[in-house]
């Protein structure tokens, strides 16, 4: 079998296995929580996704820039722009906190702890998205698919553990936060391994898995 075809099948399998775990997550959520808890949990998850639209377009821009223009010093690009990206994410996180009364009324809850967990989800999801942009720009599709798998698999396992002992919506959000943080560490270790001051993506552009 052609090597590129094997690589495509590998990435497809890993990514969609991760997506399957994401589906199982919702099934477990629906079977374990009460109707009101399930409604609140999905509303909060959806709200974080809605807020994520603010920075959802940035990974694509980062990926395009990395692949075309920043081939000489990806490491410098990563650290320099991470500061700006985090500043943007923290700014919108502050807005979420300031608008807490609106959010309480909109999502029908009044817990400051849940609001803080929502903000942490928003922040960590933003960092994952930033790292995704760098990884895809470097043509590291395998790392991207592994991150998708790790995120969804770990989130499902954490949900099983938490809801087995604590039947509470806050632990649903906590499973997201821990899985996001784990993926951030995974992504950073993979990126750090690939950073090189003299690295050129032009030479690797057609290598499906940049090592």
Coordinates of N, CA and C in Angstrom, one line a residue:
X1 N 0.8 -1.2 0.0 CA 0.0 0.0 0.0 C 0.9 1.2 0.0
X2 N 0.5 2.3 -0.8 CA 1.2 3.5 -0.8 C 1.4 4.1 0.6
X3 N 2.6 4.7 0.9 CA 2.8 5.2 2.2 C 1.9 6.4 2.6
X4 N 1.7 7.3 1.6 CA 0.8 8.4 1.8 C -0.6 7.9 2.2
X5 N -1.1 6.9 1.5 CA -2.4 6.3 1.7 C -2.5 5.7 3.2
X6 N -1.4 5.1 3.6 CA -1.4 4.5 4.9 C -1.4 5.7 6.0
X7 N -0.7 6.7 5.7 CA -0.7 7.9 6.6 C -2.1 8.5 6.7
X8 N -2.8 8.6 5.6 CA -4.1 9.2 5.5 C -5.1 8.3 6.3
X9 N -5.0 7.0 6.2 CA -5.8 6.1 6.9 C -5.6 6.2 8.4
X10 N -4.3 6.3 8.7 CA -3.9 6.4 10.2 C -4.5 7.6 10.8
X11 N -4.3 8.8 10.1 CA -4.9 10.0 10.7 C -6.4 10.0 10.7
X12 N -7.0 9.4 9.7 CA -8.5 9.3 9.6 C -9.0 8.5 10.8
X13 N -8.3 7.3 11.0 CA -8.8 6.4 12.1 C -8.6 7.0 13.4
X14 N -7.5 7.6 13.7 CA -7.2 8.2 15.0 C -8.2 9.4 15.3
X15 N -8.4 10.2 14.3 CA -9.3 11.4 14.5 C -10.7 11.0 14.7
X16 N -11.2 10.0 13.9 CA -12.6 9.6 14.0 C -12.9 8.7 15.2
X17 N -11.8 8.1 15.7 CA -11.9 7.4 17.0 C -12.2 8.4 18.1
X18 N -11.4 9.5 18.0 CA -11.6 10.5 19.0 C -13.0 11.1 18.9
X19 N -13.5 11.3 17.7 CA -14.8 11.9 17.5 C -15.9 10.9 18.1
X20 N -15.6 9.6 18.0 CA -16.6 8.6 18.5 C -16.6 8.7 20.0
X21 N -15.5 8.9 20.7 CA -15.5 9.1 22.1 C -16.2 10.4 22.5
X22 N -16.2 11.4 21.6 CA -17.0 12.6 21.9 C -18.5 12.3 21.9
X23 N -18.9 11.5 21.0 CA -20.3 11.1 20.9 C -20.7 10.3 22.2
X24 N -19.8 9.4 22.6 CA -20.0 8.6 23.8 C -20.1 9.5 25.0
X25 N -19.4 10.6 25.0 CA -19.4 11.5 26.1 C -20.8 12.1 26.3
X26 N -21.5 12.4 25.2 CA -22.8 13.0 25.3 C -23.8 11.9 25.7
X27 N -23.6 10.7 25.3 CA -24.5 9.6 25.7 C -24.4 9.3 27.2
X28 N -23.2 9.2 27.7 CA -23.0 9.0 29.1 C -23.6 10.2 29.9
X29 N -23.4 11.4 29.4 CA -23.9 12.6 30.1 C -25.4 12.5 30.2
X30 N -26.1 12.1 29.1 CA -27.5 12.0 29.0 C -28.1 10.9 29.9
X31 N -27.3 9.8 30.0 CA -27.8 8.7 30.8 C -27.5 8.8 32.3
X32 N -26.6 9.7 32.6 CA -26.2 9.8 34.0 C -26.9 11.0 34.8
X33 N -26.9 12.1 34.1 CA -27.4 13.3 34.8 C -29.0 13.3 34.7
X34 N -29.5 14.1 35.6 CA -31.0 14.4 35.5 C -31.2 15.3 34.3
X35 N -32.5 15.4 33.9 CA -32.9 16.2 32.7 C -32.4 17.7 32.9
X36 N -32.6 18.2 34.1 CA -32.2 19.6 34.4 C -30.7 19.8 34.4
X37 N -30.0 18.8 35.0 CA -28.5 18.8 35.0 C -27.9 18.7 33.6
X38 N -28.5 17.8 32.8 CA -28.1 17.6 31.4 C -28.3 18.9 30.6
X39 N -29.4 19.5 30.8 CA -29.7 20.8 30.1 C -28.8 21.9 30.5
X40 N -28.4 22.0 31.8 CA -27.5 23.0 32.2 C -26.1 22.8 31.7
X41 N -25.7 21.5 31.8 CA -24.3 21.1 31.3 C -24.1 21.4 29.8
X42 N -25.1 21.0 29.0 CA -25.0 21.2 27.6 C -25.1 22.7 27.2
X43 N -25.9 23.4 28.0 CA -26.0 24.9 27.8 C -24.7 25.6 28.0
X44 N -24.0 25.2 29.1 CA -22.7 25.8 29.4 C -21.6 25.4 28.4
X45 N -21.6 24.1 28.0 CA -20.7 23.7 27.0 C -20.9 24.4 25.7
X46 N -22.2 24.6 25.3 CA -22.6 25.3 24.1 C -22.2 26.8 24.2
X47 N -22.3 27.4 25.4 CA -22.0 28.8 25.6 C -20.5 29.0 25.4
X48 N -19.7 28.1 25.9 CA -18.2 28.2 25.7 C -17.9 28.1 24.2
X49 N -18.6 27.2 23.6 CA -18.4 27.0 22.1 C -18.8 28.3 21.4
X50 N -19.9 28.9 21.8 CA -20.3 30.2 21.2 C -19.3 31.3 21.4
X51 N -18.8 31.4 22.6 CA -17.7 32.4 22.9 C -16.5 32.1 22.1
X52 N -16.2 30.8 21.9 CA -15.0 30.4 21.1 C -15.0 30.9 19.7
X53 N -16.2 31.3 19.2 CA -16.2 31.9 17.8 C -15.3 33.1 17.7
X54 N -15.1 33.8 18.9 CA -14.3 35.0 18.9 C -12.9 34.8 18.3
X55 N -12.4 33.6 18.7 CA -11.0 33.3 18.2 C -10.9 32.1 17.3
X56 N -12.1 31.6 16.9 CA -12.1 30.3 16.1 C -11.4 30.5 14.7
X57 N -11.4 31.7 14.2 CA -10.8 31.9 12.9 C -9.3 32.1 13.0
X58 N -8.7 32.3 14.1 CA -7.3 32.6 14.3 C -6.4 31.4 14.0
X59 N -6.8 30.2 14.4 CA -5.9 29.0 14.1 C -5.7 28.9 12.6
X60 N -6.7 29.1 11.7 CA -6.6 29.0 10.3 C -5.6 30.1 9.8
X61 N -5.7 31.3 10.3 CA -4.7 32.3 9.9 C -3.3 32.0 10.3
X62 N -3.2 31.5 11.6 CA -1.9 31.1 12.1 C -1.3 30.0 11.2
X63 N -2.1 29.0 10.9 CA -1.7 27.9 10.1 C -1.2 28.3 8.7
X64 N -1.9 29.2 8.1 CA -1.5 29.7 6.8 C -0.2 30.5 6.8
X65 N -0.1 31.3 7.9 CA 1.1 32.1 8.0 C 2.3 31.3 8.2
X66 N 2.2 30.3 9.2 CA 3.3 29.4 9.5 C 3.8 28.6 8.3
X67 N 2.8 28.1 7.5 CA 3.2 27.3 6.3 C 3.8 28.1 5.2
X68 N 3.5 29.4 5.1 CA 4.0 30.2 4.0 C 5.1 31.1 4.3
X69 N 5.1 31.7 5.5 CA 6.1 32.8 5.8 C 7.0 32.7 7.0
X70 N 6.6 31.8 7.9 CA 7.4 31.8 9.2 C 8.3 30.6 9.2
X71 N 8.7 30.1 8.1 CA 9.5 28.8 8.1 C 10.8 28.9 8.8
X72 N 11.4 30.1 8.9 CA 12.7 30.2 9.4 C 12.8 30.2 10.9
X73 N 11.8 30.6 11.6 CA 11.8 30.7 13.0 C 10.5 30.5 13.6
X74 N 10.0 29.3 13.6 CA 8.6 29.0 14.1 C 8.6 29.2 15.7
X75 N 9.8 28.8 16.3 CA 9.8 28.9 17.8 C 9.6 30.4 18.2
X76 N 10.3 31.3 17.6 CA 10.1 32.7 17.9 C 8.7 33.2 17.6
X77 N 8.2 32.8 16.5 CA 6.8 33.1 16.2 C 5.8 32.6 17.2
X78 N 6.0 31.4 17.7 CA 5.1 30.8 18.6 C 5.1 31.5 20.0
X79 N 6.3 31.8 20.5 CA 6.3 32.5 21.9 C 5.9 33.9 21.8
X80 N 6.3 34.6 20.7 CA 6.0 36.0 20.6 C 4.5 36.2 20.4
X81 N 3.8 35.4 19.6 CA 2.4 35.6 19.3 C 1.5 35.0 20.4
X82 N 2.1 34.0 21.1 CA 1.3 33.4 22.2 C 0.9 34.4 23.2
X83 N 1.8 35.3 23.5 CA 1.6 36.4 24.5 C 0.4 37.2 24.1
X84 N 0.4 37.6 22.8 CA -0.7 38.4 22.3 C -2.0 37.7 22.2
X85 N -1.9 36.4 21.9 CA -3.1 35.5 21.8 C -3.7 35.4 23.2
X86 N -2.9 35.1 24.2 CA -3.4 34.9 25.5 C -4.0 36.2 26.1
X87 N -3.4 37.4 25.7 CA -3.9 38.7 26.1 C -5.3 38.8 25.6
X88 N -5.5 38.4 24.3 CA -6.9 38.5 23.7 C -7.9 37.6 24.4
X89 N -7.4 36.4 24.7 CA -8.3 35.4 25.4 C -8.7 35.9 26.8
X90 N -7.7 36.4 27.5 CA -7.9 36.9 28.9 C -8.8 38.1 28.9
X91 N -8.7 38.9 27.8 CA -9.6 40.1 27.7 C -11.0 39.7 27.6
X92 N -11.3 38.7 26.7 CA -12.7 38.3 26.6 C -13.1 37.4 27.8
X93 N -12.2 36.8 28.5 CA -12.5 36.1 29.7 C -13.0 37.1 30.8
X94 N -12.3 38.2 30.8 CA -12.7 39.3 31.7 C -14.1 39.8 31.4
X95 N -14.4 40.0 30.1 CA -15.7 40.4 29.7 C -16.8 39.4 30.1
X96 N -16.5 38.1 30.0 CA -17.4 37.1 30.5 C -17.7 37.3 32.0
X97 N -16.6 37.5 32.7 CA -16.8 37.7 34.2 C -17.6 39.0 34.5
X98 N -17.3 40.0 33.8 CA -18.1 41.3 34.0 C -19.5 41.1 33.7
X99 N -19.8 40.3 32.7 CA -21.2 40.1 32.3 C -21.9 38.9 33.0
X100 N -21.4 38.6 34.2 CA -21.9 37.4 34.9 C -23.4 37.5 35.2
X101 N -24.0 38.6 35.4 CA -25.4 38.7 35.7 C -26.2 38.3 34.5
X102 N -25.8 38.8 33.3 CA -26.4 38.4 32.1 C -26.3 36.9 31.9
X103 N -25.1 36.3 32.1 CA -24.9 34.9 31.9 C -25.7 34.1 32.9
X104 N -25.8 34.5 34.1 CA -26.6 33.8 35.1 C -28.1 33.8 34.7
X105 N -28.6 34.9 34.2 CA -30.0 34.9 33.7 C -30.2 34.1 32.4
X106 N -29.2 34.2 31.5 CA -29.3 33.5 30.2 C -29.2 32.0 30.4
X107 N -28.3 31.5 31.2 CA -28.1 30.1 31.4 C -28.9 29.5 32.6
X108 N -29.5 30.3 33.3 CA -30.4 29.9 34.5 C -29.6 29.2 35.6
X109 N -28.5 29.8 36.0 CA -27.8 29.4 37.2 C -27.2 30.6 37.9
X110 N -26.7 30.4 39.1 CA -26.2 31.5 39.9 C -25.0 31.2 40.7
X111 N -24.2 30.2 40.2 CA -23.0 29.8 40.9 C -21.8 30.4 40.3
X112 N -21.0 31.1 41.2 CA -19.8 31.7 40.8 C -18.7 30.7 40.4
X113 N -18.8 29.5 41.1 CA -17.8 28.5 40.8 C -18.0 28.0 39.4
X114 N -19.3 27.8 39.0 CA -19.5 27.3 37.6 C -19.1 28.4 36.6
X115 N -19.3 29.6 36.9 CA -18.8 30.7 36.0 C -17.3 30.7 35.9
X116 N -16.6 30.5 37.0 CA -15.1 30.4 36.9 C -14.7 29.2 36.1
X117 N -15.4 28.1 36.2 CA -15.1 26.9 35.4 C -15.3 27.1 33.9
X118 N -16.4 27.9 33.6 CA -16.7 28.2 32.2 C -15.5 29.1 31.7
X119 N -15.1 30.1 32.4 CA -14.0 30.9 32.0 C -12.7 30.1 31.8
X120 N -12.4 29.2 32.7 CA -11.2 28.3 32.5 C -11.3 27.5 31.2
X121 N -12.5 27.0 31.0 CA -12.7 26.2 29.7 C -12.5 27.1 28.5
X122 N -12.9 28.3 28.6 CA -12.7 29.2 27.5 C -11.3 29.5 27.2
X123 N -10.5 29.7 28.3 CA -9.1 30.0 28.2 C -8.3 28.9 27.7
X124 N -8.5 27.7 28.2 CA -7.8 26.5 27.8 C -8.1 26.1 26.4
X125 N -9.4 26.2 26.1 CA -9.8 25.9 24.7 C -9.1 26.8 23.7
X126 N -8.9 28.1 24.1 CA -8.2 29.0 23.3 C -6.8 28.7 23.0
X127 N -6.1 28.2 24.1 CA -4.7 27.8 23.9 C -4.6 26.5 23.1
X128 N -5.5 25.6 23.2 CA -5.6 24.4 22.3 C -5.7 24.8 20.9
X129 N -6.6 25.8 20.6 CA -6.8 26.3 19.3 C -5.6 26.9 18.7
X130 N -4.9 27.7 19.5 CA -3.6 28.4 19.1 C -2.6 27.3 18.7
X131 N -2.4 26.3 19.6 CA -1.4 25.3 19.3 C -1.8 24.5 18.0
X132 N -3.1 24.3 17.8 CA -3.6 23.6 16.6 C -3.1 24.4 15.4
X133 N -3.2 25.7 15.4 CA -2.8 26.5 14.3 C -1.4 26.3 13.9
X134 N -0.5 26.2 15.0 CA 0.9 26.0 14.8 C 1.2 24.6 14.2
X135 N 0.6 23.6 14.8 CA 0.8 22.2 14.5 C 0.3 22.0 13.0
X136 N -0.8 22.5 12.6 CA -1.3 22.3 11.3 C -0.5 23.1 10.3
X137 N 0.0 24.3 10.7 CA 0.9 25.1 9.8 C 2.2 24.4 9.6
X138 N 2.7 23.6 10.5 CA 3.9 22.8 10.4 C 3.6 21.4 9.7
X139 N 2.4 21.2 9.2 CA 2.0 20.0 8.5 C 2.1 18.8 9.4
X140 N 2.0 18.9 10.7 CA 2.0 17.8 11.6 C 0.6 17.2 11.9
X141 N 0.1 16.6 10.8 CA -1.3 16.1 10.9 C -1.5 15.0 11.9
X142 N -0.4 14.2 12.0 CA -0.5 13.1 13.0 C -0.6 13.6 14.4
X143 N 0.2 14.6 14.8 CA 0.1 15.2 16.1 C -1.3 15.8 16.3
X144 N -1.9 16.4 15.3 CA -3.2 17.0 15.4 C -4.2 15.9 15.7
X145 N -4.2 14.9 15.0 CA -5.2 13.8 15.2 C -5.0 13.1 16.5
X146 N -3.7 13.0 17.0 CA -3.5 12.4 18.3 C -4.0 13.3 19.4
X147 N -3.9 14.6 19.2 CA -4.5 15.6 20.2 C -6.0 15.5 20.3
X148 N -6.6 15.3 19.1 CA -8.1 15.2 19.1 C -8.5 13.9 19.8
X149 N -7.8 12.8 19.6 CA -8.0 11.6 20.2 C -7.9 11.7 21.7
X150 N -6.7 12.2 22.2 CA -6.4 12.4 23.6 C -7.5 13.2 24.3
X151 N -7.9 14.3 23.7 CA -8.9 15.2 24.3 C -10.2 14.5 24.5
X152 N -10.7 13.9 23.5 CA -12.0 13.2 23.7 C -12.0 12.0 24.5
X153 N -10.9 11.2 24.4 CA -10.8 10.0 25.2 C -10.6 10.3 26.7
X154 N -9.7 11.2 27.0 CA -9.5 11.6 28.4 C -10.7 12.2 29.0
X155 N -11.4 13.0 28.2 CA -12.6 13.7 28.7 C -13.7 12.7 29.1
X156 N -13.8 11.6 28.3 CA -14.8 10.6 28.5 C -14.4 9.8 29.8
X157 N -13.1 9.4 29.9 CA -12.7 8.7 31.1 C -12.9 9.5 32.4
X158 N -12.6 10.8 32.3 CA -12.7 11.6 33.5 C -14.2 11.8 33.9
X159 N -15.1 11.8 32.9 CA -16.5 11.9 33.1 C -17.0 10.7 33.8
X160 N -16.6 9.5 33.4 CA -16.9 8.2 34.1 C -16.5 8.3 35.5
X161 N -15.3 8.7 35.8 CA -14.7 8.7 37.1 C -15.5 9.7 38.0
X162 N -15.6 11.0 37.5 CA -16.3 12.0 38.3 C -17.7 11.7 38.6
X163 N -18.5 11.3 37.6 CA -19.9 11.1 37.8 C -20.2 9.8 38.6
X164 N -19.2 9.0 38.7 CA -19.4 7.8 39.5 C -19.3 8.2 41.0
X165 N -18.7 9.3 41.3 CA -18.6 9.7 42.7 C -19.3 11.0 43.0
X166 N -19.3 11.9 42.0 CA -19.9 13.2 42.2 C -20.9 13.5 41.1
X167 N -22.2 13.4 41.4 CA -23.2 13.7 40.3 C -23.5 15.2 40.3
X168 N -22.6 15.9 39.7 CA -22.7 17.4 39.8 C -22.2 17.9 38.5
X169 N -22.8 19.0 38.0 CA -22.5 19.6 36.7 C -21.1 20.2 36.7
X170 N -20.6 20.7 37.9 CA -19.3 21.3 37.9 C -18.2 20.3 37.5
X171 N -18.4 19.0 37.8 CA -17.4 18.0 37.5 C -17.4 17.6 36.0
X172 N -18.5 17.9 35.4 CA -18.6 17.8 33.9 C -17.7 18.8 33.3
X173 N -17.8 20.0 33.8 CA -16.9 21.1 33.3 C -15.4 20.8 33.6
X174 N -15.2 20.3 34.8 CA -13.9 19.9 35.2 C -13.2 18.9 34.3
X175 N -14.0 18.0 33.8 CA -13.5 17.0 32.9 C -13.0 17.6 31.6
X176 N -13.7 18.7 31.2 CA -13.2 19.5 30.0 C -11.9 20.2 30.3
X177 N -11.8 20.8 31.5 CA -10.7 21.6 31.8 C -9.4 20.8 31.9
X178 N -9.5 19.6 32.6 CA -8.4 18.7 32.8 C -7.9 18.2 31.4
X179 N -8.9 17.8 30.6 CA -8.5 17.2 29.3 C -7.9 18.3 28.4
X180 N -8.4 19.5 28.5 CA -7.8 20.6 27.7 C -6.4 20.9 28.2
X181 N -6.2 20.9 29.5 CA -4.8 21.1 30.0 C -3.9 20.0 29.6
X182 N -4.3 18.8 29.6 CA -3.5 17.6 29.3 C -3.1 17.7 27.8
X183 N -4.1 18.1 26.9 CA -3.8 18.3 25.5 C -2.8 19.4 25.3
X184 N -2.9 20.5 26.0 CA -2.0 21.6 25.9 C -0.6 21.2 26.2
X185 N -0.4 20.4 27.3 CA 0.9 19.9 27.6 C 1.4 18.9 26.5
X186 N 0.5 18.1 26.0 CA 0.9 17.2 24.9 C 1.3 18.0 23.6
X187 N 0.6 19.0 23.3 CA 0.9 19.8 22.1 C 2.2 20.5 22.3
X188 N 2.4 21.1 23.5 CA 3.6 21.9 23.7 C 4.9 21.0 23.6
X189 N 4.8 19.8 24.2 CA 5.9 18.9 24.2 C 6.2 18.5 22.7
X190 N 5.2 18.3 21.9 CA 5.4 17.9 20.5 C 6.0 19.1 19.8
X191 N 5.5 20.3 20.0 CA 6.0 21.5 19.4 C 7.5 21.8 19.8
X192 N 7.7 21.7 21.1 CA 9.1 21.9 21.6 C 10.1 21.0 20.9
X193 N 9.7 19.8 20.7 CA 10.5 18.8 20.1 C 10.9 19.2 18.7
X194 N 10.0 19.9 18.0 CA 10.1 20.3 16.6 C 10.8 21.6 16.4
X195 N 10.8 22.4 17.5 CA 11.4 23.8 17.3 C 12.9 23.7 17.0
X196 N 13.2 24.6 16.0 CA 14.6 24.7 15.6 C 14.8 26.0 15.0
X197 N 15.8 26.7 15.4 CA 16.1 28.1 14.9 C 16.3 28.1 13.4
X198 N 16.9 27.0 12.8 CA 17.2 27.0 11.4 C 16.3 26.1 10.6
X199 N 15.1 25.7 11.2 CA 14.2 24.8 10.5 C 13.6 25.4 9.3
X200 N 13.4 24.7 8.2 CA 12.7 25.2 7.1 C 11.6 24.3 6.7
X201 N 10.4 24.9 6.7 CA 9.2 24.1 6.3 C 9.1 23.8 4.8
X202 N 9.8 24.6 4.1 CA 9.8 24.4 2.6 C 10.3 23.0 2.3
X203 N 11.3 22.5 3.0 CA 11.9 21.2 2.7 C 11.0 20.1 3.2
X204 N 10.0 20.4 4.1 CA 9.2 19.4 4.6 C 7.7 19.5 4.1
X205 N 7.5 20.4 3.3 CA 6.1 20.8 2.9 C 5.3 19.6 2.4
X206 N 6.0 18.7 1.7 CA 5.2 17.6 1.1 C 5.5 16.3 1.9
X207 N 6.1 16.4 3.1 CA 6.2 15.3 4.0 C 4.9 15.2 4.8
X208 N 4.1 14.2 4.7 CA 2.8 14.1 5.4 C 3.0 14.2 6.9
X209 N 4.0 13.6 7.5 CA 4.2 13.7 8.9 C 5.6 14.3 9.1
X210 N 5.6 15.6 9.4 CA 6.9 16.3 9.7 C 7.4 15.8 11.0
X211 N 8.6 15.3 11.0 CA 9.2 14.7 12.2 C 10.1 15.8 12.9

